[in-house]
Amino acid sequence: AIGSLKELKETLKYTGRNAVFVTAMARSTELFMDRKKVSGMSDYQLSEAAKWEIESYTGITGNNALVGVEREKKPKAAPGEIVYEDESDEIMVNISAIEKNVYVAIRERFKAAGLKLIRIYPPEVSFYMPLFLENMDTPRAILEIGRDYSNFAIFKGRHPDQISTLNFTCEALAAYIENNIPSPDLEN
């Protein structure tokens, strides 16, 4: 809601305009595509091709989809490192999509709240984004509280030490905090 966006902006004392929105209305999928064809395509051509492939995975029709794509990237070999040729004829393409009319409505709501919508991400591709906001060697944890379950990751350095999906929701956490009733599952 526009009012909620304005309230959040005031609470955070945010004076900028740029905003990124994470929503389940955007969907993510991965497709294997022909490596030779993909290597010859621009990002625009790849996104146009991908939007006609994703309907069965996302439920969004090709003519009503806004699509973002990212090709699978292989790390470059260090000097003197032996590199084995990839024998597969396919390459993994990560695709994020949202319906055009939904995007336009969201963009207008952000505009009415005094914000400029820069990007929209599906939740499954943004869980690790907080890692890039701080020093990579700082120990930290990320908790994503959802309607049906929660994800939790503990990082020591650049790699996860533990990743768990937990069976508590935002409502369960709020009830625990408000009522101060012991909950062994939640505490563990």
Coordinates of N, CA and C in Angstrom, one line a residue:
A1 N 0.8 -1.2 0.0 CA 0.0 0.0 0.0 C 0.9 1.3 0.0
I2 N 0.4 2.3 -0.6 CA 1.1 3.6 -0.7 C 1.4 4.1 0.7
G3 N 0.4 4.1 1.6 CA 0.6 4.5 2.9 C 1.7 3.8 3.7
S4 N 1.8 2.5 3.5 CA 2.8 1.6 4.1 C 4.2 2.0 3.6
L5 N 4.3 2.3 2.3 CA 5.6 2.7 1.7 C 6.0 4.0 2.3
K6 N 5.1 5.0 2.5 CA 5.4 6.3 3.0 C 5.9 6.1 4.5
E7 N 5.1 5.3 5.3 CA 5.4 5.0 6.7 C 6.8 4.4 6.8
L8 N 7.1 3.4 6.0 CA 8.4 2.7 6.0 C 9.5 3.7 5.7
K9 N 9.3 4.6 4.7 CA 10.3 5.6 4.3 C 10.6 6.5 5.5
E10 N 9.5 6.9 6.2 CA 9.7 7.8 7.4 C 10.3 7.1 8.5
T11 N 10.0 5.9 8.8 CA 10.5 5.1 9.9 C 12.0 4.9 9.7
L12 N 12.4 4.7 8.5 CA 13.8 4.5 8.2 C 14.6 5.8 8.0
K13 N 13.9 6.9 8.0 CA 14.4 8.2 7.7 C 15.2 8.2 6.4
Y14 N 14.6 7.6 5.4 CA 15.2 7.5 4.1 C 14.9 8.7 3.3
T15 N 15.9 9.4 2.9 CA 15.7 10.7 2.1 C 16.0 10.5 0.6
G16 N 16.5 9.3 0.2 CA 16.7 9.0 -1.2 C 15.4 8.7 -1.9
R17 N 15.5 8.4 -3.2 CA 14.3 8.0 -4.0 C 14.4 6.6 -4.4
N18 N 15.5 6.0 -4.7 CA 15.7 4.7 -5.3 C 15.2 3.6 -4.3
A19 N 14.5 2.6 -4.9 CA 14.0 1.5 -4.1 C 14.1 0.2 -4.9
V20 N 14.3 -0.9 -4.1 CA 14.3 -2.2 -4.7 C 13.2 -3.0 -3.9
F21 N 12.4 -3.7 -4.7 CA 11.2 -4.4 -4.1 C 11.4 -5.9 -4.3
V22 N 11.2 -6.7 -3.2 CA 11.2 -8.1 -3.2 C 9.8 -8.6 -3.0
T23 N 9.3 -9.4 -4.0 CA 7.9 -9.8 -3.9 C 7.7 -11.2 -4.5
A24 N 6.8 -11.9 -4.0 CA 6.4 -13.2 -4.5 C 5.6 -13.1 -5.8
M25 N 5.2 -11.9 -6.2 CA 4.6 -11.7 -7.5 C 5.6 -11.8 -8.6
A26 N 6.8 -11.7 -8.3 CA 7.9 -12.0 -9.3 C 8.3 -13.4 -9.1
R27 N 8.6 -14.1 -10.2 CA 8.9 -15.5 -10.1 C 10.2 -15.8 -10.8
S28 N 10.8 -16.9 -10.3 CA 12.2 -17.2 -10.7 C 12.1 -18.7 -11.2
T29 N 12.9 -19.0 -12.2 CA 13.1 -20.3 -12.7 C 14.4 -20.4 -13.4
E30 N 14.8 -21.7 -13.6 CA 16.1 -21.9 -14.3 C 15.8 -22.8 -15.5
L31 N 16.4 -22.5 -16.7 CA 16.1 -23.3 -17.9 C 17.5 -23.7 -18.5
F32 N 17.5 -24.9 -19.0 CA 18.7 -25.3 -19.8 C 18.4 -24.9 -21.2
M33 N 19.3 -24.2 -21.9 CA 19.1 -23.7 -23.2 C 20.3 -24.1 -24.1
D34 N 20.2 -24.2 -25.4 CA 21.3 -24.5 -26.3 C 22.4 -23.6 -26.1
R35 N 23.6 -24.1 -25.8 CA 24.8 -23.3 -25.5 C 25.2 -22.4 -26.7
K36 N 25.2 -23.0 -27.9 CA 25.6 -22.3 -29.1 C 24.7 -21.1 -29.4
K37 N 23.4 -21.4 -29.3 CA 22.4 -20.3 -29.6 C 22.5 -19.2 -28.6
V38 N 22.6 -19.6 -27.3 CA 22.7 -18.6 -26.2 C 23.9 -17.7 -26.3
S39 N 25.0 -18.3 -26.7 CA 26.3 -17.5 -26.8 C 26.3 -16.5 -27.9
G40 N 25.4 -16.7 -28.9 CA 25.3 -15.7 -30.0 C 24.2 -14.6 -29.7
M41 N 23.5 -14.7 -28.6 CA 22.4 -13.8 -28.4 C 22.8 -12.6 -27.4
S42 N 22.3 -11.5 -27.7 CA 22.4 -10.3 -26.8 C 21.5 -10.6 -25.6
D43 N 21.6 -9.8 -24.5 CA 20.8 -10.0 -23.3 C 19.3 -9.8 -23.7
Y44 N 19.0 -8.8 -24.6 CA 17.7 -8.5 -25.0 C 17.1 -9.7 -25.8
Q45 N 17.9 -10.3 -26.7 CA 17.4 -11.4 -27.5 C 17.2 -12.6 -26.6
L46 N 18.1 -12.8 -25.6 CA 17.9 -14.0 -24.7 C 16.6 -13.8 -23.8
S47 N 16.4 -12.6 -23.4 CA 15.2 -12.4 -22.6 C 13.9 -12.5 -23.4
E48 N 13.9 -12.1 -24.7 CA 12.8 -12.3 -25.5 C 12.6 -13.8 -25.8
A49 N 13.6 -14.6 -26.0 CA 13.5 -16.0 -26.2 C 13.0 -16.7 -24.9
A50 N 13.5 -16.3 -23.8 CA 13.2 -16.9 -22.5 C 11.7 -16.7 -22.1
K51 N 11.2 -15.5 -22.4 CA 9.8 -15.3 -22.0 C 8.8 -16.2 -22.6
W52 N 9.1 -16.8 -23.8 CA 8.2 -17.7 -24.4 C 8.4 -19.1 -23.9
E53 N 9.4 -19.3 -23.1 CA 9.7 -20.7 -22.6 C 9.2 -20.8 -21.1
I54 N 8.9 -19.7 -20.4 CA 8.7 -19.8 -19.0 C 7.2 -20.0 -18.6
E55 N 6.3 -19.9 -19.5 CA 4.9 -19.9 -19.1 C 4.5 -21.2 -18.2
S56 N 5.0 -22.3 -18.6 CA 4.7 -23.5 -17.9 C 5.4 -23.6 -16.5
Y57 N 6.4 -22.8 -16.3 CA 7.1 -22.8 -15.1 C 6.6 -21.7 -14.1
T58 N 6.2 -20.6 -14.7 CA 5.8 -19.4 -13.9 C 4.3 -19.1 -13.9
G59 N 3.6 -19.5 -15.0 CA 2.2 -19.2 -15.1 C 2.0 -17.8 -15.8
I60 N 3.1 -17.2 -16.2 CA 3.0 -15.9 -16.9 C 3.2 -16.1 -18.4
T61 N 2.2 -15.6 -19.1 CA 2.3 -15.8 -20.6 C 3.4 -14.9 -21.2
G62 N 3.9 -15.4 -22.3 CA 5.0 -14.6 -22.9 C 4.7 -13.2 -23.3
N63 N 3.5 -13.0 -23.8 CA 3.1 -11.6 -24.3 C 2.8 -10.7 -23.1
N64 N 2.7 -11.2 -21.9 CA 2.5 -10.4 -20.7 C 3.6 -10.4 -19.7
A65 N 4.8 -10.9 -20.1 CA 5.9 -11.1 -19.2 C 7.0 -10.0 -19.4
L66 N 7.5 -9.5 -18.3 CA 8.7 -8.8 -18.2 C 9.8 -9.7 -17.6
V67 N 10.9 -9.9 -18.3 CA 11.8 -10.9 -18.0 C 13.2 -10.4 -17.8
G68 N 13.9 -10.9 -16.8 CA 15.3 -10.6 -16.6 C 16.1 -12.0 -16.7
V69 N 17.2 -12.0 -17.4 CA 17.9 -13.2 -17.5 C 19.4 -13.1 -17.1
E70 N 20.0 -14.2 -16.7 CA 21.4 -14.2 -16.3 C 21.9 -15.6 -16.8
R71 N 23.0 -15.5 -17.6 CA 23.6 -16.8 -18.0 C 24.5 -17.4 -16.9
E72 N 24.6 -18.7 -17.0 CA 25.5 -19.4 -16.1 C 26.9 -18.9 -16.3
K73 N 27.6 -18.5 -15.3 CA 29.0 -18.1 -15.5 C 29.9 -19.1 -14.9
K74 N 30.9 -19.4 -15.7 CA 32.0 -20.3 -15.2 C 33.1 -19.4 -14.7
P75 N 33.7 -19.8 -13.5 CA 34.8 -19.0 -13.0 C 36.0 -19.1 -14.0
K76 N 36.7 -18.0 -14.1 CA 37.9 -18.0 -15.0 C 39.0 -18.8 -14.3
A77 N 39.8 -19.5 -15.1 CA 40.9 -20.3 -14.5 C 42.0 -19.5 -14.1
A78 N 42.6 -19.9 -13.0 CA 43.8 -19.2 -12.5 C 45.0 -19.5 -13.4
P79 N 46.0 -18.7 -13.5 CA 47.1 -19.0 -14.4 C 47.7 -20.4 -14.0
G80 N 47.9 -21.2 -15.0 CA 48.4 -22.6 -14.9 C 47.4 -23.6 -14.4
E81 N 46.2 -23.2 -14.2 CA 45.2 -24.2 -13.7 C 44.7 -25.0 -14.9
I82 N 44.5 -26.3 -14.7 CA 44.0 -27.2 -15.7 C 42.5 -27.0 -15.8
V83 N 42.0 -26.7 -17.0 CA 40.5 -26.5 -17.2 C 40.0 -27.7 -18.1
Y84 N 39.0 -28.3 -17.6 CA 38.3 -29.4 -18.4 C 37.2 -28.8 -19.2
E85 N 37.1 -29.2 -20.5 CA 36.1 -28.7 -21.4 C 34.7 -29.2 -20.9
D86 N 33.7 -28.3 -21.0 CA 32.4 -28.7 -20.6 C 31.8 -29.4 -21.9
E87 N 31.4 -30.7 -21.7 CA 30.9 -31.4 -22.8 C 29.4 -31.3 -23.1
S88 N 28.8 -30.5 -22.2 CA 27.3 -30.3 -22.4 C 27.0 -29.3 -23.5
D89 N 26.0 -29.6 -24.2 CA 25.5 -28.7 -25.3 C 24.5 -27.7 -24.7
E90 N 24.3 -27.7 -23.4 CA 23.3 -26.8 -22.8 C 24.0 -25.9 -21.8
I91 N 23.3 -24.8 -21.5 CA 23.8 -23.8 -20.5 C 22.6 -23.5 -19.7
M92 N 22.8 -23.3 -18.4 CA 21.8 -22.9 -17.5 C 21.6 -21.4 -17.6
V93 N 20.3 -21.0 -17.7 CA 19.9 -19.6 -17.7 C 18.9 -19.4 -16.6
N94 N 19.3 -18.4 -15.7 CA 18.4 -18.0 -14.6 C 17.5 -16.9 -15.1
I95 N 16.2 -17.1 -14.8 CA 15.2 -16.2 -15.4 C 14.3 -15.7 -14.2
S96 N 14.1 -14.4 -14.2 CA 13.1 -13.8 -13.3 C 12.0 -13.1 -14.1
A97 N 10.8 -13.3 -13.7 CA 9.7 -12.7 -14.5 C 8.6 -12.2 -13.6
I98 N 7.9 -11.2 -14.2 CA 6.7 -10.6 -13.5 C 5.8 -10.1 -14.6
E99 N 4.5 -10.1 -14.3 CA 3.5 -9.7 -15.3 C 3.7 -8.2 -15.5
K100 N 3.6 -7.7 -16.8 CA 3.7 -6.3 -17.1 C 2.8 -5.4 -16.3
N101 N 1.5 -5.8 -16.3 CA 0.5 -5.0 -15.6 C 0.8 -4.9 -14.1
V102 N 1.3 -6.0 -13.5 CA 1.6 -5.9 -12.1 C 2.8 -5.0 -11.8
Y103 N 3.8 -5.1 -12.7 CA 5.0 -4.2 -12.6 C 4.6 -2.7 -12.7
V104 N 3.7 -2.4 -13.7 CA 3.3 -1.0 -13.8 C 2.6 -0.5 -12.6
A105 N 1.7 -1.4 -12.0 CA 0.9 -1.0 -10.8 C 1.9 -0.8 -9.6
I106 N 2.8 -1.6 -9.5 CA 3.8 -1.5 -8.4 C 4.6 -0.2 -8.5
R107 N 5.1 0.0 -9.8 CA 5.9 1.2 -10.1 C 5.2 2.4 -9.7
E108 N 3.9 2.5 -10.1 CA 3.1 3.7 -9.8 C 2.8 3.9 -8.3
R109 N 2.7 2.8 -7.6 CA 2.5 2.9 -6.1 C 3.8 3.5 -5.5
F110 N 5.0 3.0 -5.9 CA 6.2 3.5 -5.4 C 6.4 5.0 -5.7
K111 N 6.0 5.4 -7.0 CA 6.1 6.7 -7.4 C 5.2 7.6 -6.5
A112 N 3.9 7.2 -6.3 CA 3.0 7.9 -5.4 C 3.5 8.1 -4.0
A113 N 4.4 7.2 -3.6 CA 5.0 7.3 -2.2 C 6.3 8.1 -2.2
G114 N 6.6 8.6 -3.4 CA 7.9 9.4 -3.5 C 9.1 8.6 -3.7
L115 N 9.0 7.4 -4.2 CA 10.1 6.5 -4.5 C 10.2 6.2 -5.9
K116 N 11.4 5.8 -6.4 CA 11.6 5.4 -7.8 C 12.0 3.9 -7.7
L117 N 11.2 3.1 -8.3 CA 11.4 1.6 -8.3 C 12.5 1.3 -9.3
I118 N 13.6 0.8 -8.8 CA 14.8 0.5 -9.6 C 14.7 -1.0 -10.1
R119 N 14.4 -1.9 -9.2 CA 14.4 -3.3 -9.5 C 13.3 -4.0 -8.7
I120 N 12.9 -5.2 -9.2 CA 12.0 -6.1 -8.5 C 12.7 -7.4 -8.6
Y121 N 12.8 -8.1 -7.4 CA 13.4 -9.4 -7.3 C 12.4 -10.4 -6.7
P122 N 12.4 -11.7 -7.2 CA 11.6 -12.7 -6.5 C 12.4 -13.1 -5.2
P123 N 11.6 -13.5 -4.2 CA 12.2 -13.8 -2.9 C 13.4 -14.8 -3.0
E124 N 13.2 -15.9 -3.8 CA 14.2 -16.9 -3.8 C 15.6 -16.5 -4.3
V125 N 15.6 -15.4 -5.0 CA 16.9 -15.0 -5.5 C 17.5 -13.9 -4.7
S126 N 16.8 -13.4 -3.7 CA 17.3 -12.3 -2.9 C 17.7 -12.7 -1.4
F127 N 17.6 -13.9 -1.1 CA 17.9 -14.3 0.3 C 19.3 -14.0 0.7
Y128 N 20.3 -14.2 -0.2 CA 21.7 -13.9 0.1 C 22.2 -12.5 -0.1
M129 N 21.3 -11.6 -0.6 CA 21.7 -10.3 -0.9 C 22.4 -9.5 0.3
P130 N 21.9 -9.7 1.5 CA 22.5 -8.9 2.6 C 24.0 -9.2 2.8
L131 N 24.4 -10.4 2.3 CA 25.9 -10.7 2.4 C 26.8 -9.7 1.7
F132 N 26.2 -9.1 0.6 CA 27.1 -8.2 -0.1 C 27.1 -6.8 0.4
L133 N 26.4 -6.5 1.5 CA 26.3 -5.2 2.1 C 27.3 -4.9 3.1
E134 N 28.1 -6.0 3.6 CA 29.1 -5.8 4.6 C 30.4 -6.5 4.2
N135 N 31.3 -6.4 5.1 CA 32.6 -7.1 4.9 C 32.4 -8.6 4.8
M136 N 32.9 -9.2 3.8 CA 32.6 -10.6 3.6 C 33.1 -11.5 4.7
D137 N 34.1 -11.1 5.5 CA 34.7 -11.9 6.5 C 34.1 -11.8 7.9
T138 N 33.1 -10.9 8.0 CA 32.4 -10.7 9.2 C 31.4 -11.9 9.5
P139 N 31.4 -12.6 10.6 CA 30.4 -13.6 10.9 C 29.1 -13.0 11.0
R140 N 28.1 -13.6 10.4 CA 26.7 -13.1 10.4 C 25.7 -14.2 10.1
A141 N 24.4 -13.8 10.3 CA 23.3 -14.7 10.1 C 22.2 -14.0 9.3
I142 N 21.5 -14.7 8.5 CA 20.4 -14.1 7.8 C 19.2 -15.0 8.1
L143 N 18.1 -14.3 8.5 CA 16.8 -14.9 8.8 C 15.8 -14.3 7.9
E144 N 15.1 -15.2 7.2 CA 14.0 -14.8 6.3 C 12.8 -15.4 6.8
I145 N 11.9 -14.6 7.4 CA 10.7 -15.1 8.0 C 9.5 -15.0 7.0
G146 N 8.9 -16.2 6.7 CA 7.9 -16.2 5.7 C 6.5 -16.6 6.3
R147 N 5.5 -16.6 5.5 CA 4.2 -17.0 5.9 C 4.0 -18.4 6.3
D148 N 4.7 -19.3 5.6 CA 4.6 -20.7 5.8 C 5.8 -21.4 6.5
Y149 N 7.0 -20.8 6.3 CA 8.2 -21.3 6.9 C 9.2 -20.2 6.9
S150 N 10.4 -20.4 7.5 CA 11.5 -19.4 7.6 C 12.8 -20.1 7.2
N151 N 13.6 -19.3 6.6 CA 15.0 -19.8 6.2 C 16.0 -19.1 7.1
F152 N 17.0 -19.9 7.4 CA 18.0 -19.3 8.3 C 19.4 -19.8 7.9
A153 N 20.3 -18.9 7.8 CA 21.7 -19.3 7.3 C 22.7 -18.6 8.2
I154 N 23.7 -19.3 8.6 CA 24.8 -18.8 9.4 C 26.1 -18.8 8.6
F155 N 26.7 -17.7 8.5 CA 27.9 -17.5 7.7 C 29.1 -17.2 8.6
K156 N 30.2 -17.9 8.3 CA 31.5 -17.6 8.9 C 32.5 -17.5 7.7
G157 N 32.8 -16.2 7.4 CA 33.5 -16.0 6.2 C 32.6 -15.9 5.0
R158 N 33.1 -16.3 3.9 CA 32.3 -16.2 2.6 C 31.4 -17.3 2.4
H159 N 31.4 -18.4 3.1 CA 30.6 -19.5 2.8 C 29.7 -19.9 4.0
P160 N 28.5 -20.4 3.7 CA 27.5 -20.8 4.7 C 28.1 -21.9 5.6
D161 N 27.9 -21.7 6.9 CA 28.3 -22.8 7.9 C 27.1 -23.7 8.1
Q162 N 25.9 -23.1 8.0 CA 24.7 -23.9 8.3 C 23.5 -23.2 7.5
I163 N 22.7 -24.0 6.9 CA 21.5 -23.4 6.2 C 20.3 -24.3 6.7
S164 N 19.3 -23.7 7.2 CA 18.1 -24.5 7.7 C 16.8 -23.8 7.2
T165 N 15.8 -24.7 7.0 CA 14.5 -24.2 6.8 C 13.7 -24.6 8.1
L166 N 13.1 -23.6 8.7 CA 12.5 -23.8 10.0 C 11.0 -23.7 9.9
N167 N 10.3 -24.4 10.8 CA 8.9 -24.5 10.7 C 8.1 -23.4 11.5
F168 N 8.7 -22.2 11.6 CA 7.9 -21.2 12.3 C 7.6 -20.0 11.3
T169 N 6.6 -19.3 11.6 CA 6.1 -18.2 10.7 C 6.2 -16.9 11.4
C170 N 5.9 -15.8 10.7 CA 6.0 -14.5 11.3 C 4.9 -14.4 12.5
E171 N 3.8 -15.0 12.3 CA 2.7 -15.0 13.3 C 3.2 -15.7 14.6
A172 N 3.8 -16.9 14.4 CA 4.3 -17.7 15.5 C 5.4 -16.9 16.3
L173 N 6.3 -16.2 15.6 CA 7.3 -15.4 16.2 C 6.7 -14.2 17.0
A174 N 5.7 -13.5 16.4 CA 5.1 -12.4 17.0 C 4.4 -12.9 18.3
A175 N 3.7 -14.0 18.2 CA 3.0 -14.5 19.4 C 3.9 -14.9 20.5
Y176 N 5.1 -15.4 20.2 CA 6.1 -15.8 21.1 C 6.6 -14.6 21.9
I177 N 6.9 -13.5 21.1 CA 7.5 -12.3 21.7 C 6.4 -11.6 22.5
E178 N 5.2 -11.5 22.1 CA 4.1 -10.8 22.8 C 3.7 -11.5 24.1
N179 N 3.6 -12.8 24.0 CA 3.0 -13.6 25.1 C 4.1 -14.2 26.0
N180 N 5.4 -14.2 25.6 CA 6.5 -14.7 26.3 C 6.2 -16.1 26.8
I181 N 5.6 -16.9 26.0 CA 5.3 -18.3 26.3 C 6.5 -19.2 25.7
P182 N 7.1 -20.0 26.5 CA 8.2 -20.9 25.9 C 7.7 -21.7 24.8
S183 N 8.6 -21.8 23.7 CA 8.3 -22.6 22.6 C 9.6 -23.3 22.2
P184 N 9.7 -24.6 22.6 CA 11.0 -25.3 22.3 C 11.4 -25.3 20.8
D185 N 10.5 -25.5 19.9 CA 10.8 -25.5 18.5 C 11.4 -24.2 18.1
L186 N 10.7 -23.1 18.5 CA 11.2 -21.8 18.1 C 12.5 -21.4 18.8
E187 N 12.7 -21.8 20.0 CA 13.9 -21.5 20.7 C 15.1 -22.3 20.1
N188 N 14.9 -23.5 19.8 CA 15.9 -24.3 19.2 C 16.3 -23.7 17.8

